Short mmCIF file of C-alpha atoms and ligand atoms in Angstrom, two decimals:
data_model
loop_
_atom_site.label_atom_id
_atom_site.label_comp_id
_atom_site.label_asym_id
_atom_site.label_seq_id
_atom_site.Cartn_x
_atom_site.Cartn_y
_atom_site.Cartn_z
CA MET Y 1 -3.17 24.67 21.37
CA LYS Y 2 -0.77 25.70 18.91
CA GLU Y 3 -2.34 25.54 15.52
CA TYR Y 4 0.73 24.43 12.36
CA PHE Y 5 -1.80 25.33 9.67
CA SER Y 6 -4.06 28.12 8.34
CA VAL Y 7 -6.12 25.98 7.02
CA PRO Y 8 -9.71 25.43 7.61
CA CYS Y 9 -11.48 22.00 8.14
CA VAL Y 10 -12.09 20.44 4.99
CA GLU Y 11 -15.53 20.02 3.95
CA TYR Y 12 -17.01 18.37 1.17
CA GLU Y 13 -18.63 20.95 -1.36
CA GLY Y 14 -19.44 18.93 -4.73
CA PRO Y 15 -18.31 18.47 -7.82
CA SER Y 16 -18.89 21.93 -9.54
CA GLY Y 17 -16.92 23.38 -5.99
CA LYS Y 18 -13.87 25.73 -7.22
CA ASN Y 19 -12.06 25.99 -3.65
CA PRO Y 20 -9.19 24.34 -3.62
CA LEU Y 21 -8.93 23.70 0.08
CA ALA Y 22 -12.57 21.17 -0.02
CA PHE Y 23 -13.25 18.08 -1.29
CA HIS Y 24 -15.51 17.47 -4.96
CA PHE Y 25 -16.21 13.90 -4.84
CA TYR Y 26 -15.18 12.39 -1.18
CA ASP Y 27 -18.54 12.75 0.63
CA PRO Y 28 -17.68 11.03 3.44
CA ASP Y 29 -21.25 9.86 4.29
CA ARG Y 30 -21.95 8.98 0.90
CA VAL Y 31 -23.83 5.71 0.64
CA VAL Y 32 -22.08 3.90 -2.77
CA ALA Y 33 -22.56 0.40 -3.42
CA GLY Y 34 -24.02 -0.33 0.45
CA LYS Y 35 -21.73 1.65 2.56
CA LYS Y 36 -20.52 4.69 3.37
CA MET Y 37 -17.82 6.28 1.80
CA LYS Y 38 -15.39 6.70 4.55
CA GLU Y 39 -15.94 2.67 5.32
CA HIS Y 40 -15.22 2.36 1.71
CA LEU Y 41 -12.03 4.45 2.01
CA PRO Y 42 -10.02 3.64 5.46
CA PHE Y 43 -7.34 6.63 4.37
CA ALA Y 44 -4.22 7.10 6.08
CA MET Y 45 -1.33 9.65 6.74
CA ALA Y 46 1.76 8.03 5.90
CA TRP Y 47 4.40 9.79 8.23
CA TRP Y 48 7.06 9.83 6.60
CA HIS Y 49 6.27 11.54 3.77
CA ASN Y 50 3.75 13.89 5.03
CA LEU Y 51 5.72 14.74 8.32
CA GLY Y 52 9.21 13.92 7.66
CA ALA Y 53 9.80 14.87 3.65
CA ASN Y 54 11.30 17.88 2.80
CA GLY Y 55 12.06 17.54 -0.90
CA THR Y 56 15.55 16.40 -0.09
CA ASP Y 57 16.23 14.14 -3.94
CA MET Y 58 20.15 13.60 -5.05
CA PHE Y 59 20.84 17.22 -6.63
CA GLY Y 60 19.68 19.03 -3.24
CA ARG Y 61 18.47 19.92 -0.19
CA GLY Y 62 15.80 20.10 1.53
CA VAL Y 63 13.00 23.05 0.24
CA ALA Y 64 9.89 22.60 2.32
CA ASP Y 65 10.13 23.79 6.23
CA LYS Y 66 8.95 20.60 8.13
CA SER Y 67 10.45 21.76 11.53
CA PHE Y 68 7.12 22.73 13.01
CA GLY Y 69 8.93 25.34 14.78
CA GLU Y 70 11.72 22.86 16.46
CA LYS Y 71 14.64 21.62 15.71
CA GLU Y 72 14.99 18.23 13.93
CA GLY Y 73 16.25 15.55 15.49
CA THR Y 74 15.43 16.28 19.21
CA MET Y 75 12.38 14.15 21.16
CA ALA Y 76 10.47 17.99 20.94
CA HIS Y 77 10.20 18.00 17.32
CA ALA Y 78 8.94 14.78 17.19
CA LYS Y 79 6.34 15.60 19.36
CA ALA Y 80 5.71 18.71 17.14
CA LYS Y 81 5.61 16.40 14.28
CA ALA Y 82 2.87 14.09 16.36
CA ASP Y 83 0.88 17.56 16.96
CA ALA Y 84 1.05 18.94 13.23
CA GLY Y 85 0.20 15.42 11.89
CA PHE Y 86 -2.86 14.96 14.19
CA GLU Y 87 -4.12 18.48 13.05
CA PHE Y 88 -3.81 17.51 9.66
CA MET Y 89 -5.75 14.59 9.76
CA GLU Y 90 -8.72 15.90 11.61
CA LYS Y 91 -8.74 18.98 9.27
CA LEU Y 92 -9.28 16.51 6.36
CA ASN Y 93 -11.23 13.82 7.90
CA ILE Y 94 -8.56 11.31 7.39
CA GLY Y 95 -8.87 8.23 10.05
CA TYR Y 96 -5.77 6.18 10.19
CA PHE Y 97 -1.79 7.04 9.67
CA CYS Y 98 0.76 4.51 9.43
CA PHE Y 99 4.24 4.87 10.60
CA HIS Y 100 8.46 3.53 10.10
CA ASP Y 101 9.76 3.03 14.10
CA VAL Y 102 11.98 5.72 12.70
CA ASP Y 103 9.40 8.29 11.48
CA LEU Y 104 8.18 8.87 15.33
CA VAL Y 105 11.51 9.61 16.91
CA PRO Y 106 15.12 10.21 16.12
CA GLU Y 107 17.19 7.04 16.33
CA ALA Y 108 20.00 6.75 19.05
CA ASP Y 109 23.37 4.87 18.34
CA ASP Y 110 22.01 2.42 20.52
CA ILE Y 111 18.86 0.75 20.51
CA LYS Y 112 18.02 1.06 24.33
CA THR Y 113 17.66 5.14 23.78
CA THR Y 114 15.70 4.37 20.77
CA GLU Y 115 13.64 1.63 22.49
CA ALA Y 116 12.72 4.55 25.25
CA ARG Y 117 11.84 7.25 22.86
CA LEU Y 118 9.70 5.52 21.23
CA ASP Y 119 7.62 4.54 24.48
CA GLU Y 120 7.75 7.96 25.35
CA ILE Y 121 6.23 8.87 21.80
CA SER Y 122 3.50 6.52 21.63
CA ASP Y 123 2.28 7.10 24.93
CA TYR Y 124 1.64 10.82 23.35
CA ILE Y 125 0.54 9.57 20.22
CA LEU Y 126 -2.26 7.07 22.18
CA GLU Y 127 -3.49 10.17 23.93
CA LYS Y 128 -3.64 12.40 20.72
CA MET Y 129 -5.52 8.80 19.52
CA ASP Y 130 -7.99 8.81 22.41
CA LYS Y 131 -9.11 12.36 21.77
CA THR Y 132 -9.08 12.10 18.52
CA GLY Y 133 -10.89 8.74 17.57
CA ILE Y 134 -7.66 8.66 14.88
CA ARG Y 135 -6.27 4.87 14.70
CA CYS Y 136 -3.51 3.14 13.05
CA LEU Y 137 -3.80 1.38 10.16
CA TRP Y 138 -0.16 -0.60 10.15
CA GLY Y 139 3.41 0.23 11.79
CA THR Y 140 6.59 -0.90 10.25
CA ALA Y 141 10.44 -0.83 11.02
CA ASN Y 142 12.58 1.19 9.15
CA MET Y 143 15.38 -1.77 8.10
CA PHE Y 144 16.85 0.32 5.15
CA SER Y 145 18.24 3.89 5.87
CA ASN Y 146 20.63 2.78 8.32
CA PRO Y 147 24.20 2.58 7.01
CA ARG Y 148 24.19 -1.08 9.37
CA TYR Y 149 21.44 -2.20 6.93
CA CYS Y 150 23.43 -2.01 3.41
CA ASN Y 151 23.42 -5.41 2.75
CA GLY Y 152 19.28 -6.26 4.02
CA ALA Y 153 18.49 -6.83 7.28
CA GLY Y 154 17.23 -10.25 7.32
CA SER Y 155 19.06 -11.18 4.37
CA SER Y 156 22.19 -9.58 5.92
CA ASN Y 157 25.17 -11.25 5.91
CA SER Y 158 25.77 -10.45 9.38
CA ALA Y 159 24.57 -12.35 11.95
CA ASP Y 160 25.07 -8.86 14.67
CA VAL Y 161 22.55 -7.05 11.67
CA PHE Y 162 19.80 -9.71 11.56
CA ALA Y 163 20.14 -9.64 15.53
CA PHE Y 164 19.67 -5.58 15.28
CA ALA Y 165 16.34 -5.74 12.83
CA ALA Y 166 15.05 -8.47 14.84
CA ALA Y 167 15.44 -5.99 18.08
CA GLN Y 168 13.50 -3.73 15.73
CA VAL Y 169 11.06 -5.40 14.82
CA LYS Y 170 10.42 -6.51 18.17
CA LYS Y 171 9.73 -2.94 19.33
CA ALA Y 172 8.18 -1.57 16.24
CA LEU Y 173 5.30 -4.51 16.70
CA ASP Y 174 4.89 -3.87 20.51
CA VAL Y 175 4.62 0.00 19.04
CA THR Y 176 1.94 -1.00 16.66
CA ILE Y 177 0.31 -3.54 18.78
CA LYS Y 178 0.33 -0.50 21.81
CA LEU Y 179 -1.27 1.67 18.79
CA GLY Y 180 -4.41 -1.03 18.27
CA GLY Y 181 -3.07 -1.08 14.30
CA ARG Y 182 -4.36 -2.96 12.44
CA GLY Y 183 -1.18 -4.64 10.39
CA TYR Y 184 2.34 -4.70 10.32
CA VAL Y 185 4.34 -4.21 7.40
CA PHE Y 186 7.32 -6.12 5.45
CA TRP Y 187 8.70 -3.80 3.19
CA GLY Y 188 12.12 -5.74 2.03
CA GLY Y 189 14.04 -2.90 1.45
CA ARG Y 190 17.15 -3.62 1.17
CA GLU Y 191 15.92 -7.15 1.47
CA GLY Y 192 17.66 -8.17 -2.07
CA TYR Y 193 21.19 -8.08 -4.08
CA GLU Y 194 23.35 -6.27 -6.50
CA THR Y 195 24.82 -9.35 -8.06
CA LEU Y 196 25.25 -12.78 -7.51
CA LEU Y 197 28.98 -13.15 -7.35
CA ASN Y 198 28.42 -12.00 -3.84
CA THR Y 199 25.43 -13.49 -2.72
CA ASP Y 200 24.31 -16.93 -1.51
CA VAL Y 201 20.37 -16.16 -2.46
CA LYS Y 202 18.70 -19.18 -1.24
CA PHE Y 203 20.50 -18.52 2.16
CA GLU Y 204 19.42 -14.80 2.28
CA ARG Y 205 15.61 -16.02 1.46
CA GLU Y 206 15.59 -18.90 3.83
CA ASN Y 207 16.46 -16.27 6.95
CA ILE Y 208 14.19 -13.75 5.38
CA ALA Y 209 11.71 -15.89 6.46
CA ARG Y 210 12.49 -17.02 9.92
CA LEU Y 211 12.90 -13.09 10.73
CA MET Y 212 8.95 -13.66 9.46
CA HIS Y 213 8.39 -16.35 11.17
CA MET Y 214 10.32 -14.81 14.50
CA ALA Y 215 7.65 -11.84 13.82
CA VAL Y 216 4.90 -14.17 13.70
CA ASP Y 217 5.46 -15.55 17.28
CA TYR Y 218 6.06 -13.08 19.21
CA GLY Y 219 3.47 -11.06 17.44
CA ARG Y 220 0.45 -13.45 18.43
CA LYS Y 221 1.66 -14.21 21.89
CA ALA Y 222 1.43 -10.19 22.39
CA GLY Y 223 -1.85 -10.27 21.10
CA PHE Y 224 -1.26 -8.80 17.75
CA LYS Y 225 -4.87 -9.98 15.83
CA GLY Y 226 -3.93 -8.08 13.16
CA ASP Y 227 -2.39 -9.26 9.53
CA PHE Y 228 1.19 -9.20 8.54
CA TYR Y 229 2.15 -7.63 5.17
CA ILE Y 230 4.35 -8.34 2.84
CA GLU Y 231 4.80 -5.16 0.58
CA PRO Y 232 6.15 -5.93 -2.45
CA LYS Y 233 8.44 -3.98 -4.91
CA PRO Y 234 10.71 -5.20 -7.93
CA LYS Y 235 14.05 -3.02 -7.61
CA GLU Y 236 15.45 0.34 -5.71
CA PRO Y 237 16.98 0.59 -3.42
CA MET Y 238 18.57 -3.30 -4.65
CA LYS Y 239 18.48 -4.21 -8.35
CA HIS Y 240 17.06 -7.92 -7.88
CA GLN Y 241 14.48 -7.49 -4.98
CA TYR Y 242 13.06 -10.46 -3.14
CA ASP Y 243 9.68 -9.96 -3.25
CA PHE Y 244 9.48 -8.91 -6.84
CA ASP Y 245 5.69 -8.76 -7.43
CA ALA Y 246 2.25 -10.00 -5.56
CA ALA Y 247 2.85 -13.91 -7.75
CA THR Y 248 6.72 -13.99 -6.24
CA ALA Y 249 5.60 -12.90 -3.17
CA ALA Y 250 2.38 -14.74 -2.27
CA ALA Y 251 4.60 -18.08 -3.99
CA PHE Y 252 7.49 -16.95 -0.75
CA LEU Y 253 4.38 -16.63 2.25
CA LYS Y 254 3.33 -20.38 0.61
CA GLU Y 255 7.01 -21.63 0.17
CA PHE Y 256 7.48 -20.58 3.91
CA GLY Y 257 4.49 -21.48 5.67
CA LEU Y 258 3.54 -17.84 6.19
CA ASP Y 259 0.41 -17.79 4.42
CA ARG Y 260 -2.09 -17.88 7.23
CA ASP Y 261 -0.71 -14.75 8.75
CA PHE Y 262 0.30 -13.10 6.31
CA LYS Y 263 -1.18 -10.62 3.20
CA LEU Y 264 0.22 -8.56 0.57
CA ASN Y 265 -0.26 -4.53 1.17
CA ILE Y 266 0.15 -3.44 -2.98
CA GLU Y 267 1.37 -0.27 -3.78
CA ALA Y 268 0.91 1.26 -7.18
CA ASN Y 269 4.03 2.88 -8.26
CA HIS Y 270 5.86 -0.75 -7.22
CA ALA Y 271 2.99 -2.38 -9.68
CA THR Y 272 4.21 -0.31 -12.27
CA LEU Y 273 8.18 -0.91 -11.51
CA ALA Y 274 7.22 -4.31 -11.77
CA GLY Y 275 6.00 -3.95 -15.65
CA HIS Y 276 2.42 -4.88 -13.91
CA THR Y 277 -0.51 -2.81 -13.63
CA PHE Y 278 -2.10 -1.72 -10.38
CA GLU Y 279 -5.05 -3.94 -11.38
CA HIS Y 280 -2.85 -6.70 -12.31
CA GLU Y 281 -1.29 -6.90 -9.09
CA LEU Y 282 -4.30 -6.59 -6.44
CA ARG Y 283 -5.97 -9.22 -8.91
CA ILE Y 284 -2.71 -11.49 -8.21
CA ALA Y 285 -3.19 -10.95 -4.52
CA ALA Y 286 -6.91 -11.60 -4.44
CA ILE Y 287 -6.85 -14.47 -6.08
CA ASN Y 288 -4.52 -15.81 -3.28
CA GLY Y 289 -6.79 -14.05 -0.79
CA MET Y 290 -4.04 -12.08 0.03
CA LEU Y 291 -5.55 -8.33 -0.96
CA GLY Y 292 -5.09 -6.84 2.52
CA SER Y 293 -4.05 -3.39 2.15
CA ILE Y 294 -3.09 -0.73 -0.28
CA ASP Y 295 -0.46 1.83 -0.87
CA ALA Y 296 -2.11 4.39 -2.93
CA ASN Y 297 0.19 6.68 -4.96
CA GLN Y 298 1.55 6.61 -8.66
CA GLY Y 299 4.24 6.27 -10.68
CA ASP Y 300 5.55 8.80 -13.50
CA ALA Y 301 5.24 6.19 -17.22
CA LEU Y 302 8.41 8.42 -18.37
CA LEU Y 303 10.42 8.26 -14.95
CA GLY Y 304 11.63 4.56 -14.26
CA TRP Y 305 11.47 5.10 -10.12
CA ASP Y 306 9.47 5.14 -7.32
CA THR Y 307 8.16 8.18 -7.86
CA ASP Y 308 5.69 8.54 -5.22
CA GLU Y 309 2.86 10.64 -6.22
CA PHE Y 310 -0.43 11.46 -4.92
CA PRO Y 311 -2.87 9.58 -7.63
CA CYS Y 312 -4.77 11.63 -9.79
CA ASP Y 313 -5.43 8.66 -12.17
CA VAL Y 314 -9.08 8.27 -12.43
CA TYR Y 315 -8.84 5.23 -14.89
CA SER Y 316 -6.42 3.70 -12.27
CA ALA Y 317 -8.03 4.49 -9.34
CA THR Y 318 -11.38 2.86 -10.85
CA MET Y 319 -9.30 -0.49 -11.96
CA CYS Y 320 -8.35 -0.57 -8.10
CA MET Y 321 -11.48 -0.09 -6.44
CA TYR Y 322 -13.21 -2.52 -9.30
CA GLU Y 323 -10.37 -5.14 -7.06
CA VAL Y 324 -11.40 -3.84 -4.04
CA LEU Y 325 -15.17 -3.52 -4.53
CA LYS Y 326 -14.74 -7.46 -6.05
CA ASN Y 327 -12.98 -8.67 -2.97
CA GLY Y 328 -15.69 -7.41 -0.78
CA GLY Y 329 -13.13 -4.59 0.82
CA LEU Y 330 -9.64 -4.53 2.53
CA THR Y 331 -8.78 -5.72 6.31
CA GLY Y 332 -6.55 -2.90 6.29
CA GLY Y 333 -6.59 0.82 4.23
CA PHE Y 334 -5.29 2.87 1.60
CA ASN Y 335 -2.68 4.46 3.16
CA PHE Y 336 -1.15 7.47 0.61
CA ASP Y 337 2.55 6.69 0.54
CA ALA Y 338 2.97 9.54 -1.27
CA LYS Y 339 4.45 12.82 -1.26
CA ASN Y 340 4.05 16.61 -2.40
CA ARG Y 341 6.46 17.10 -5.64
CA ARG Y 342 9.72 18.64 -5.00
CA PRO Y 343 7.96 22.59 -5.97
CA SER Y 344 4.89 21.98 -4.29
CA TYR Y 345 6.90 22.98 -1.08
CA THR Y 346 4.22 24.90 0.96
CA HIS Y 347 2.17 23.36 4.00
CA GLU Y 348 -0.94 24.79 2.11
CA ASP Y 349 0.13 22.27 -0.66
CA MET Y 350 0.31 18.93 1.71
CA PHE Y 351 -3.37 19.43 2.25
CA LYS Y 352 -3.82 19.83 -1.96
CA ALA Y 353 -2.19 16.51 -2.23
CA PHE Y 354 -4.61 15.29 -0.09
CA ILE Y 355 -7.47 16.38 -1.30
CA LEU Y 356 -6.41 15.36 -4.40
CA GLY Y 357 -6.03 11.31 -3.71
CA MET Y 358 -8.58 11.17 -2.24
CA ASP Y 359 -10.86 12.86 -4.56
CA THR Y 360 -9.60 10.33 -6.79
CA PHE Y 361 -10.31 7.39 -5.16
CA ALA Y 362 -13.83 8.78 -4.32
CA LEU Y 363 -14.18 8.82 -8.31
CA GLY Y 364 -12.52 5.62 -8.06
CA LEU Y 365 -15.44 4.11 -6.22
CA ILE Y 366 -18.19 5.62 -7.76
CA ASN Y 367 -17.31 4.55 -10.98
CA ALA Y 368 -16.08 0.87 -9.90
CA ASP Y 369 -19.64 0.66 -8.82
CA LYS Y 370 -20.90 2.02 -11.83
CA LEU Y 371 -19.10 -0.32 -13.65
CA ILE Y 372 -20.08 -3.32 -11.69
CA SER Y 373 -24.06 -2.00 -11.66
CA ASP Y 374 -23.59 -2.01 -15.34
CA GLY Y 375 -22.50 -5.44 -15.55
CA ARG Y 376 -21.54 -5.80 -18.82
CA LEU Y 377 -17.75 -6.84 -17.85
CA ASP Y 378 -18.99 -9.29 -15.81
CA LYS Y 379 -21.95 -10.77 -18.33
CA PHE Y 380 -19.05 -10.85 -20.85
CA ILE Y 381 -16.26 -12.70 -19.17
CA ALA Y 382 -19.10 -15.39 -17.70
CA GLU Y 383 -19.93 -15.84 -21.61
CA ARG Y 384 -16.13 -16.13 -22.58
CA TYR Y 385 -15.90 -19.14 -20.77
CA SER Y 386 -19.12 -20.42 -20.36
CA SER Y 387 -17.57 -23.97 -22.76
CA TYR Y 388 -16.69 -25.68 -19.47
CA ARG Y 389 -19.89 -24.97 -18.18
CA ASP Y 390 -22.27 -25.62 -21.17
CA THR Y 391 -20.38 -28.36 -22.74
CA PRO Y 392 -19.80 -31.66 -21.97
CA VAL Y 393 -15.92 -31.91 -22.68
CA GLY Y 394 -16.20 -28.36 -20.82
CA LYS Y 395 -17.40 -30.39 -17.68
CA SER Y 396 -15.41 -33.37 -18.39
CA ILE Y 397 -12.26 -31.02 -17.53
CA LEU Y 398 -13.51 -29.44 -14.71
CA SER Y 399 -14.60 -32.27 -12.94
CA GLY Y 400 -11.41 -34.28 -13.66
CA LYS Y 401 -12.66 -36.79 -15.46
CA ALA Y 402 -10.55 -35.73 -18.27
CA THR Y 403 -7.44 -37.55 -19.32
CA LEU Y 404 -5.03 -36.51 -22.18
CA GLU Y 405 -6.74 -39.78 -24.10
CA SER Y 406 -10.61 -38.87 -23.51
CA LEU Y 407 -9.35 -35.39 -24.94
CA THR Y 408 -7.50 -36.90 -27.83
CA THR Y 409 -10.41 -39.06 -28.56
CA TYR Y 410 -12.38 -35.78 -28.38
CA ALA Y 411 -10.46 -33.54 -30.52
CA GLU Y 412 -9.91 -36.01 -33.25
CA GLY Y 413 -13.42 -35.70 -33.87
CA LEU Y 414 -13.82 -32.10 -33.94
CA GLY Y 415 -12.22 -32.14 -37.30
CA LYS Y 416 -11.02 -28.35 -37.75
CA PRO Y 417 -11.81 -26.35 -34.26
CA GLU Y 418 -14.14 -23.36 -34.38
CA LEU Y 419 -11.84 -19.97 -33.21
CA PRO Y 420 -12.45 -19.52 -29.56
CA GLY Y 421 -14.59 -16.50 -30.14
CA SER Y 422 -13.09 -12.56 -29.92
CA GLY Y 423 -12.06 -10.97 -27.04
CA ARG Y 424 -13.44 -8.12 -28.06
CA GLN Y 425 -11.27 -5.84 -26.55
CA GLU Y 426 -12.05 -2.55 -28.21
CA GLU Y 427 -15.77 -3.07 -27.69
CA LEU Y 428 -15.15 -3.44 -23.84
CA GLN Y 429 -12.77 -0.56 -23.38
CA ARG Y 430 -15.39 1.87 -24.56
CA VAL Y 431 -18.25 0.15 -22.68
CA VAL Y 432 -15.86 1.43 -19.61
CA ASN Y 433 -16.24 4.99 -21.71
CA ASP Y 434 -19.59 4.82 -21.76
CA VAL Y 435 -19.84 4.22 -17.94
CA LEU Y 436 -17.73 6.32 -17.35
CA PHE Y 437 -18.47 9.49 -19.02
CA GLY Y 438 -22.08 8.71 -20.70
CA LYS Y 439 -25.12 9.76 -18.81
C1 XLS X 501 8.99 2.18 -0.45
C2 XLS X 501 8.02 1.60 0.07
C3 XLS X 501 7.98 2.15 1.68
C4 XLS X 501 6.82 1.10 2.91
C5 XLS X 501 6.95 1.24 3.69
O1 XLS X 501 9.18 2.36 -1.53
O2 XLS X 501 6.84 1.74 -0.22
O3 XLS X 501 7.54 3.63 1.78
O4 XLS X 501 5.55 1.40 1.60
O5 XLS X 501 8.66 0.99 4.38
NI1 NI X 502 4.71 1.65 0.52
NI1 NI X 503 7.36 3.09 -2.39
#
């Protein structure tokens, strides 16, 4: 079999290592918080970025060679991508991949031809999965690149476009089920709008829900046991997107009765675009019982768009893993929805990017476990709200016995109430630094 990457298998060499093609923190069999690292961190390769993105941007064409020796836009190229992708995942010990339908095969003008190509490539991929044990984390349909989706897919003004989107979802679900995917994602690419002057917002939201209900009905009938996900994002490409953030998406799912079948796939860079921290979005998903899966990447504080960088921010990864551990893990995994920077265009750079991301999340896991074992944060939070547990008035509020009248009588008896107690933010921030960097 042809070898695409002249990089050996990437091994764990420990934190003092200097080898740029070895893990320094990701030690798959090391046990942290009662489980092996590889069980805490089901990493996935995003087919589109890793095997497709060549650095094309608004100002210039690609710099990285992702042809894998074949003419792009052909089935031979689609198969070479699969070959290269499996070699890549095996060499890095990555257990999962994620895909859009049109990442796997070139899209034809008529959907029947695309469907036949998807049948062919999924047979091909399935064989590789059987040989390697590599699995599918989630699949999705790309309903944003083709010009027909310029006004959205489920939210399109055109019933024909809606029907086309439905056909794409059906096929992408078929392929996801065939490949044993853990989940199926809806990222609302162009499900949003530019101006109210031409948009019926109420109708568009209802139509998106209609499409999602059809997906649930079809998927469950076809035997799909995994989770459906919404991946919230506030803007880009559209100015206003209907899945702005975790809170908006959770409310949407509840409003339309989709919350039994759907969870959220939280992407770090989308969180920051929405003006939130990554951990905020994870927490909102978790308290709604909807923290399903994660698109592990990061943005750039100086840039206002979805830069999809490989995560290197250990502090943010720590806060992420803190939320994940508190959530009891994920039913999904960690998809590196991330791409090399344009000037890092070699095949070796692709490996180094994943090593960076995987090491960053390994550090995040180790640190989060330390923070939880240290216990000072949990203890402080428990104490901070203790008046609701430990005082008669607090208990009356929680039990539902309190009324505005009873609380007025109580408040009038207080005279001047005491301040609520310091939030001690700076002390706690130092606790985090001590736990992360102290001995
Ligand atoms: C784009 C999204 C996309 C989804 C899958 O910003 O992150 O890559 O993850 O459609
Ligand atoms: Ni994403
Ligand atoms: Ni994104």
